[in-house]
XYZ file of C-alpha atoms in Angstrom:
123
model
C 79.352 126.359 153.985
C 82.695 126.223 153.144
C 85.947 126.646 154.900
C 89.418 127.790 153.105
C 92.343 127.162 155.252
C 94.898 129.147 153.888
C 98.866 128.396 154.248
C 102.534 129.928 152.796
C 103.256 132.894 152.202
C 105.604 134.642 154.403
C 108.945 137.382 153.352
C 110.858 136.883 150.590
C 113.242 138.876 148.592
C 112.664 140.398 145.460
C 113.113 137.813 142.347
C 112.457 134.881 144.158
C 109.330 132.736 144.619
C 106.531 131.418 147.483
C 103.596 129.359 146.764
C 100.893 130.089 148.425
C 98.071 126.989 149.592
C 94.074 126.749 150.249
C 92.397 123.542 151.517
C 89.089 124.277 151.463
C 86.907 121.534 153.245
C 83.285 120.068 152.642
C 82.575 117.627 149.645
C 82.329 120.411 146.826
C 85.212 121.807 146.005
C 84.783 121.156 142.477
C 81.756 122.759 142.182
C 83.703 126.234 142.807
C 85.353 128.868 140.881
C 88.433 129.707 142.910
C 90.293 132.850 143.183
C 92.852 134.640 144.631
C 93.211 138.490 145.627
C 94.941 140.912 147.462
C 95.369 143.814 149.742
C 98.221 146.128 150.332
C 98.586 148.036 152.876
C 95.507 151.527 151.860
C 94.755 149.868 148.615
C 91.720 148.152 148.119
C 92.114 144.699 147.523
C 92.344 143.419 144.299
C 91.762 140.863 141.897
C 94.715 138.659 141.223
C 94.225 135.213 139.234
C 91.239 132.670 139.588
C 90.662 129.173 138.244
C 87.319 127.360 137.059
C 86.297 124.500 138.720
C 87.533 121.923 136.351
C 90.780 123.992 136.172
C 91.052 123.925 132.518
C 90.734 127.800 132.084
C 92.484 130.337 134.200
C 92.397 134.305 134.806
C 95.066 136.803 135.495
C 95.802 139.834 136.604
C 97.797 141.930 134.199
C 100.340 142.770 136.716
C 101.114 138.817 137.688
C 100.730 137.252 134.074
C 103.926 135.254 133.252
C 104.755 135.312 137.029
C 101.977 133.781 138.470
C 100.241 130.315 138.142
C 96.938 129.197 139.830
C 96.707 125.672 139.695
C 94.332 123.823 141.831
C 93.615 119.798 143.127
C 90.153 118.435 142.911
C 91.323 115.360 144.571
C 93.100 117.111 147.590
C 90.471 119.786 148.315
C 93.352 122.661 147.333
C 94.349 125.716 145.352
C 97.483 126.717 145.031
C 99.582 130.375 144.246
C 102.887 129.514 142.811
C 104.673 133.303 142.359
C 107.841 134.169 141.014
C 110.002 136.439 140.201
C 108.392 138.474 142.888
C 108.566 142.530 143.037
C 108.583 144.830 145.952
C 104.593 145.767 144.483
C 103.149 141.987 145.238
C 103.926 142.521 149.308
C 100.472 142.238 150.446
C 97.946 140.135 152.075
C 97.117 137.267 149.595
C 93.102 136.204 150.655
C 91.705 132.810 148.197
C 88.449 132.591 147.827
C 85.187 130.351 145.760
C 82.685 131.229 144.054
C 80.004 129.040 142.557
C 79.861 129.875 138.805
C 82.147 130.928 136.348
C 85.411 133.563 137.576
C 85.259 136.628 138.610
C 87.655 139.915 139.096
C 85.394 141.145 141.152
C 85.680 140.748 145.329
C 82.294 141.089 146.242
C 81.118 137.788 143.476
C 83.358 135.606 145.733
C 81.199 134.649 148.858
C 83.646 132.073 150.290
C 87.443 133.780 151.908
C 90.042 132.580 153.806
C 91.631 133.962 156.432
C 94.675 135.779 154.493
C 98.584 136.191 154.960
C 100.660 138.547 154.335
C 103.545 138.141 151.666
C 106.294 140.420 151.861
C 108.680 140.979 148.868
C 112.259 143.151 149.880
C 114.233 145.193 147.632
């Protein structure tokens, strides 16, 4: 069992930055691929970014590529999502999630989920 606790998020103006954190319980954090997904009102949950166990490989949705970065600190059991140049269309509830195996863009392939955190970008 893995528990994921998120922090960060909030309200920011367009063009601003936010950093989300996700702390995992347990001693096997380094064996999980970590992902960030988001869900806007009335829309399906969508992939944002993922980072493999070692942190050596990352993947980003086209909509955030070049603006968001994902990183992890396995010593702290924490994954981060740095969001720069935020746009109103980035407004959503953001979730961190974990899965064994390789990175995935599909929400159903993630096993454990954080509680979600609201990110609101005003124009």
